Amino acid sequence: MSSSRMPYQCMVQSGSMLIAARGSTIDLFQDGSLHSTWKCPPIQGAGNAQPLPEVTTKLAAQNLESPSVETNIDSASPPTKKRKLPASGPADEQTVSKDGKKKKNRSDVVLSGLKAPAVVALAVTKASNHVVAVTGEDKTIRVFEIIQKDGIHQLKQLSQRTMPKRPCAITVTNDDSTIISADKFGDVFSLPLIPLEATETANLAPHTPEPSTKSFTPAANELTIHSQRNLKALENQRRQTNKPTEKDGATFEHKLLLGHVSMLTHIVLTTLNGRDYIITADRDEHIRVSRGIPQTHVIEGFCLGHSEFVSRICVPSNRPQLLISGGGDDHLFLWEWESGNMISKADLKQFVSAVMQEFSTGEESETSSEPKIAVSGIYYTKQALSDNLQDFILVTCEGVPALFTFLLTTENRLNYMQTVKLSGNALAVVINPLAGSDQSDSSTQLIVSVDTFHKPGSTTEEWKDADKNTYPLQRYKFQDGKLIQEGVFQVPTPVRDEGDASGSGASGRLTNLLYSLENLRKREGEAQEE
Amino acid sequence: MVGPPNKRQKREQYKSERGEDAKKTQELPKKKFYRQRAHANPFSDHHLVYPISPDHMDWSSYYPAFVTTPEEDQANPVTDIDIDIGRARPLKKNVEVADIGCGFGGLLVALAPVLPDTLLLGMEIRTQVTEYVQERIKALRAQNPDTGLYQNIGCLRANAMKFLPNFFKKHQLSKIFFCFPDPHFKARKHKARIVSTTLNSEYAYVLRPGGIIYTITDVEDLHNWMVSHFDAHPSFERVPEEEQEADDCVKIMRVETEEGKKVERNKGPKFVALFRRLEDPPW
């Protein structure tokens, strides 16, 4: 299988560099050329935990030949112990079919089907010398330094810290000192970018004021229990001498800043009138505005109006009093977030429907007539339009091969401007990357990552007859308010086969990695606990 | 767990008879037809109905005696924006007291005559139990048509851990009660406790400065947990014991809640702690 099929799921820009994550690897580009690749090592013992796609010796050999610069990790590369014999083919299929059945289980959604944990979020420091990445399956936050060696930029991992729950969104504070991580369980933690020495952290008391009991005594007693069965259970507990071992919390310094009782989807740090704020969005339709560090326990307000999950929020840097949010609703919402007032809504559905019409075949239209919207990206950029600088908003949706642009007017409305059709589903966008080097004109460039693995318009179907010329990274640029294609990004197509992305069932698991937002939608008939 | 079929049948029969017979609505409902497993998972989605925002909440069916009259409505007409957003008509008063996890409603019913000019709301996650409290309030109102008693209490089904800000605006409440909350004994389940560092920030948001949080439990470990978490939260301070014992609500909370009575019968201990919401620090 061709290697270029593995798409880039997230990207960030750091100075003149583009940092893009593809499965469990991170590529570093400068001036349009690939400088280096960092590979995430596989989880220890993970092979037993999750069904792996077939691993062939040929692939293992390729892995060693791969042009990975970070060789220190490669040397400890996976001893392909879990190699499956050809005879186990049918068994493999069984696991896959089981997977299919287990789809309903939300925890399975995490599995990307890759050998090593996949990168699910990226962030960079303002000073552009550090990159923070989250790898999903192992819930780990990794900090890298961008170093230069023989004129080649590389990522050097400085630290890895495993969080108590899987981080969903990360960001770095303005002073570059602290990482803010929002997780699946609804908690927001702060961690120093550069962790202290292990010996120092050992002395640091954990922030959470949980009273820790040394010896185990049941919290219940005869007086607090009102049923015979529970009384028996209590007697049994008392007889038990060995305390049930509680999981140790993280050993590194981290502080709990705030929390929702819901899965967090996005976090934004912003400053208005000299005050810092943390804005968090969750699966239960909430957008919460809290004070910034160190007063994060004070909730200033909520922006309430969504009736489905909120997946992305964006504060335009030029107009920091505004916030644009999107999620599972048919509309984009525009807020004055400090007061929590909704100012306007903009329909998104008609434009998504127009794009998706093309892809709905006869049989599909019978089953699912209307496309469901899951906003996967909201980006802000300032562009010249008829000699004036105007505020533009770019929106992408899960499984939709298009970019939608809106004009943010001075009357605080979002006016639809343009639909730019892409050759594959939009995955990630970076605005104005690699600026400065060879830019004679001041027009803004965009790098768009498109899905080269799934069919355009589908989040599940594999794109078997993909055009070889469909590159995962494509260049666009703004010209008088219009986005026009400028060509593809020169991604070298090394024979750095992910391998993992191929094979039966891989499509489903890759769907989990690339299109996880639609799963946030609440389902009818779920949890009928009555 | 669903009971045996005949139990369910009896329950349904009882409820339909109650609905048909006008006389029966004056009778207090029988608890045995509304029992439900004492625990609910606060993290699951359930089939919850909640307003998009406090402005969207229509309280009129919960507090019919406090609905504004047409004349008052005219003085404050509905604007186009209200209609566009789907804003509901506010009542004459806002709800000011919340009993979170109100159970069978003992505290609400006991507080109703003590705080006659204040709207009290019970929030309960279990459907059957909510229904019981609603029937109970209906019956009590029918029994007291002239005095207007019990018009100031209401009950709805809600997951307060997730959706409190959907019901209440910033600083709307003056009192919040947590009476005999689920202790969630296992350490693994502590995250499901109603009091936690992060949830306390939400309680501080809906509670006005000076407002009081009331907690009572028969589980000492949970009491210590609640005290340590509120003490650690910068928005709250513990109310001193003399002041606590002088509060009428504390006396009622001790003896009138259903769980309180049960503990009384068992001669068990009761642990009470009150916390005052402080002003937000300047920034």
PDB file of N, CA, C and O in Angstrom, chain A residues 468-493:
ATOM      1  N   LYS A 468      -3.349   9.160  -7.527  1.00  0.00           N
ATOM      2  CA  LYS A 468      -1.995   9.194  -6.990  1.00  0.00           C
ATOM      3  C   LYS A 468      -1.512  10.623  -6.770  1.00  0.00           C
ATOM      4  O   LYS A 468      -0.597  10.882  -5.993  1.00  0.00           O
ATOM      5  N   ASN A 469      -2.155  11.533  -7.474  1.00  0.00           N
ATOM      6  CA  ASN A 469      -1.715  12.919  -7.354  1.00  0.00           C
ATOM      7  C   ASN A 469      -2.421  13.668  -6.223  1.00  0.00           C
ATOM      8  O   ASN A 469      -2.252  14.868  -6.074  1.00  0.00           O
ATOM      9  N   THR A 470      -3.227  12.948  -5.491  1.00  0.00           N
ATOM     10  CA  THR A 470      -3.848  13.597  -4.341  1.00  0.00           C
ATOM     11  C   THR A 470      -2.845  13.595  -3.198  1.00  0.00           C
ATOM     12  O   THR A 470      -2.554  12.568  -2.606  1.00  0.00           O
ATOM     13  N   TYR A 471      -2.318  14.765  -2.949  1.00  0.00           N
ATOM     14  CA  TYR A 471      -1.312  14.866  -1.902  1.00  0.00           C
ATOM     15  C   TYR A 471      -1.990  15.203  -0.578  1.00  0.00           C
ATOM     16  O   TYR A 471      -2.989  15.911  -0.573  1.00  0.00           O
ATOM     17  N   PRO A 472      -1.429  14.727   0.521  1.00  0.00           N
ATOM     18  CA  PRO A 472      -2.086  14.989   1.807  1.00  0.00           C
ATOM     19  C   PRO A 472      -2.044  16.457   2.224  1.00  0.00           C
ATOM     20  O   PRO A 472      -2.899  16.900   2.970  1.00  0.00           O
ATOM     21  N   LEU A 473      -1.042  17.194   1.738  1.00  0.00           N
ATOM     22  CA  LEU A 473      -0.984  18.609   2.108  1.00  0.00           C
ATOM     23  C   LEU A 473      -1.114  19.455   0.850  1.00  0.00           C
ATOM     24  O   LEU A 473      -0.413  19.237  -0.132  1.00  0.00           O
ATOM     25  N   GLN A 474      -2.014  20.418   0.896  1.00  0.00           N
ATOM     26  CA  GLN A 474      -2.252  21.239  -0.277  1.00  0.00           C
ATOM     27  C   GLN A 474      -2.148  22.707   0.101  1.00  0.00           C
ATOM     28  O   GLN A 474      -2.433  23.100   1.219  1.00  0.00           O
ATOM     29  N   ARG A 475      -1.726  23.480  -0.880  1.00  0.00           N
ATOM     30  CA  ARG A 475      -1.510  24.913  -0.665  1.00  0.00           C
ATOM     31  C   ARG A 475      -2.673  25.709  -1.237  1.00  0.00           C
ATOM     32  O   ARG A 475      -3.132  25.450  -2.346  1.00  0.00           O
ATOM     33  N   TYR A 476      -3.096  26.683  -0.468  1.00  0.00           N
ATOM     34  CA  TYR A 476      -4.102  27.632  -0.954  1.00  0.00           C
ATOM     35  C   TYR A 476      -3.627  29.022  -0.623  1.00  0.00           C
ATOM     36  O   TYR A 476      -2.762  29.203   0.234  1.00  0.00           O
ATOM     37  N   LYS A 477      -4.202  30.007  -1.278  1.00  0.00           N
ATOM     38  CA  LYS A 477      -3.896  31.364  -0.851  1.00  0.00           C
ATOM     39  C   LYS A 477      -5.097  32.291  -1.049  1.00  0.00           C
ATOM     40  O   LYS A 477      -5.970  32.029  -1.867  1.00  0.00           O
ATOM     41  N   PHE A 478      -5.111  33.319  -0.268  1.00  0.00           N
ATOM     42  CA  PHE A 478      -6.167  34.322  -0.347  1.00  0.00           C
ATOM     43  C   PHE A 478      -5.802  35.346  -1.394  1.00  0.00           C
ATOM     44  O   PHE A 478      -4.672  35.833  -1.430  1.00  0.00           O
ATOM     45  N   GLN A 479      -6.753  35.669  -2.252  1.00  0.00           N
ATOM     46  CA  GLN A 479      -6.526  36.772  -3.175  1.00  0.00           C
ATOM     47  C   GLN A 479      -7.803  37.597  -3.231  1.00  0.00           C
ATOM     48  O   GLN A 479      -8.848  37.098  -3.662  1.00  0.00           O
ATOM     49  N   ASP A 480      -7.726  38.780  -2.732  1.00  0.00           N
ATOM     50  CA  ASP A 480      -8.876  39.673  -2.605  1.00  0.00           C
ATOM     51  C   ASP A 480     -10.084  38.945  -1.999  1.00  0.00           C
ATOM     52  O   ASP A 480     -11.180  38.924  -2.557  1.00  0.00           O
ATOM     53  N   GLY A 481      -9.840  38.316  -0.882  1.00  0.00           N
ATOM     54  CA  GLY A 481     -10.927  37.690  -0.150  1.00  0.00           C
ATOM     55  C   GLY A 481     -11.339  36.325  -0.660  1.00  0.00           C
ATOM     56  O   GLY A 481     -12.205  35.684  -0.099  1.00  0.00           O
ATOM     57  N   LYS A 482     -10.737  35.898  -1.753  1.00  0.00           N
ATOM     58  CA  LYS A 482     -11.096  34.591  -2.308  1.00  0.00           C
ATOM     59  C   LYS A 482      -9.947  33.623  -2.083  1.00  0.00           C
ATOM     60  O   LYS A 482      -8.779  33.980  -2.195  1.00  0.00           O
ATOM     61  N   LEU A 483     -10.326  32.388  -1.790  1.00  0.00           N
ATOM     62  CA  LEU A 483      -9.300  31.362  -1.626  1.00  0.00           C
ATOM     63  C   LEU A 483      -9.096  30.673  -2.956  1.00  0.00           C
ATOM     64  O   LEU A 483     -10.045  30.230  -3.597  1.00  0.00           O
ATOM     65  N   ILE A 484      -7.858  30.602  -3.363  1.00  0.00           N
ATOM     66  CA  ILE A 484      -7.592  29.872  -4.600  1.00  0.00           C
ATOM     67  C   ILE A 484      -6.470  28.872  -4.372  1.00  0.00           C
ATOM     68  O   ILE A 484      -5.582  29.101  -3.555  1.00  0.00           O
ATOM     69  N   GLN A 485      -6.543  27.789  -5.111  1.00  0.00           N
ATOM     70  CA  GLN A 485      -5.540  26.748  -4.925  1.00  0.00           C
ATOM     71  C   GLN A 485      -4.233  27.168  -5.587  1.00  0.00           C
ATOM     72  O   GLN A 485      -4.221  27.773  -6.645  1.00  0.00           O
ATOM     73  N   GLU A 486      -3.168  26.856  -4.909  1.00  0.00           N
ATOM     74  CA  GLU A 486      -1.866  27.255  -5.404  1.00  0.00           C
ATOM     75  C   GLU A 486      -1.008  26.061  -5.779  1.00  0.00           C
ATOM     76  O   GLU A 486       0.114  26.206  -6.214  1.00  0.00           O
ATOM     77  N   GLY A 487      -1.536  24.903  -5.500  1.00  0.00           N
ATOM     78  CA  GLY A 487      -0.750  23.709  -5.788  1.00  0.00           C
ATOM     79  C   GLY A 487      -0.615  22.867  -4.551  1.00  0.00           C
ATOM     80  O   GLY A 487      -1.127  23.205  -3.499  1.00  0.00           O
ATOM     81  N   VAL A 488       0.100  21.779  -4.713  1.00  0.00           N
ATOM     82  CA  VAL A 488       0.233  20.882  -3.579  1.00  0.00           C
ATOM     83  C   VAL A 488       1.510  21.200  -2.818  1.00  0.00           C
ATOM     84  O   VAL A 488       2.418  21.836  -3.330  1.00  0.00           O
ATOM     85  N   PHE A 489       1.505  20.761  -1.622  1.00  0.00           N
ATOM     86  CA  PHE A 489       2.681  20.906  -0.777  1.00  0.00           C
ATOM     87  C   PHE A 489       3.612  19.764  -1.121  1.00  0.00           C
ATOM     88  O   PHE A 489       3.178  18.629  -1.256  1.00  0.00           O
ATOM     89  N   GLN A 490       4.878  20.096  -1.280  1.00  0.00           N
ATOM     90  CA  GLN A 490       5.780  19.033  -1.732  1.00  0.00           C
ATOM     91  C   GLN A 490       6.112  18.083  -0.592  1.00  0.00           C
ATOM     92  O   GLN A 490       7.134  18.224   0.058  1.00  0.00           O
ATOM     93  N   VAL A 491       5.196  17.177  -0.372  1.00  0.00           N
ATOM     94  CA  VAL A 491       5.498  16.178   0.640  1.00  0.00           C
ATOM     95  C   VAL A 491       6.246  15.063  -0.053  1.00  0.00           C
ATOM     96  O   VAL A 491       5.745  14.455  -0.973  1.00  0.00           O
ATOM     97  N   PRO A 492       7.465  14.847   0.348  1.00  0.00           N
ATOM     98  CA  PRO A 492       8.173  13.720  -0.226  1.00  0.00           C
ATOM     99  C   PRO A 492       7.401  12.463   0.150  1.00  0.00           C
ATOM    100  O   PRO A 492       6.826  12.389   1.237  1.00  0.00           O
ATOM    101  N   THR A 493       7.332  11.537  -0.717  1.00  0.00           N
ATOM    102  CA  THR A 493       6.613  10.319  -0.399  1.00  0.00           C
ATOM    103  C   THR A 493       7.605   9.201  -0.147  1.00  0.00           C
ATOM    104  O   THR A 493       7.881   8.384  -1.003  1.00  0.00           O
TER     105      THR A 493
END
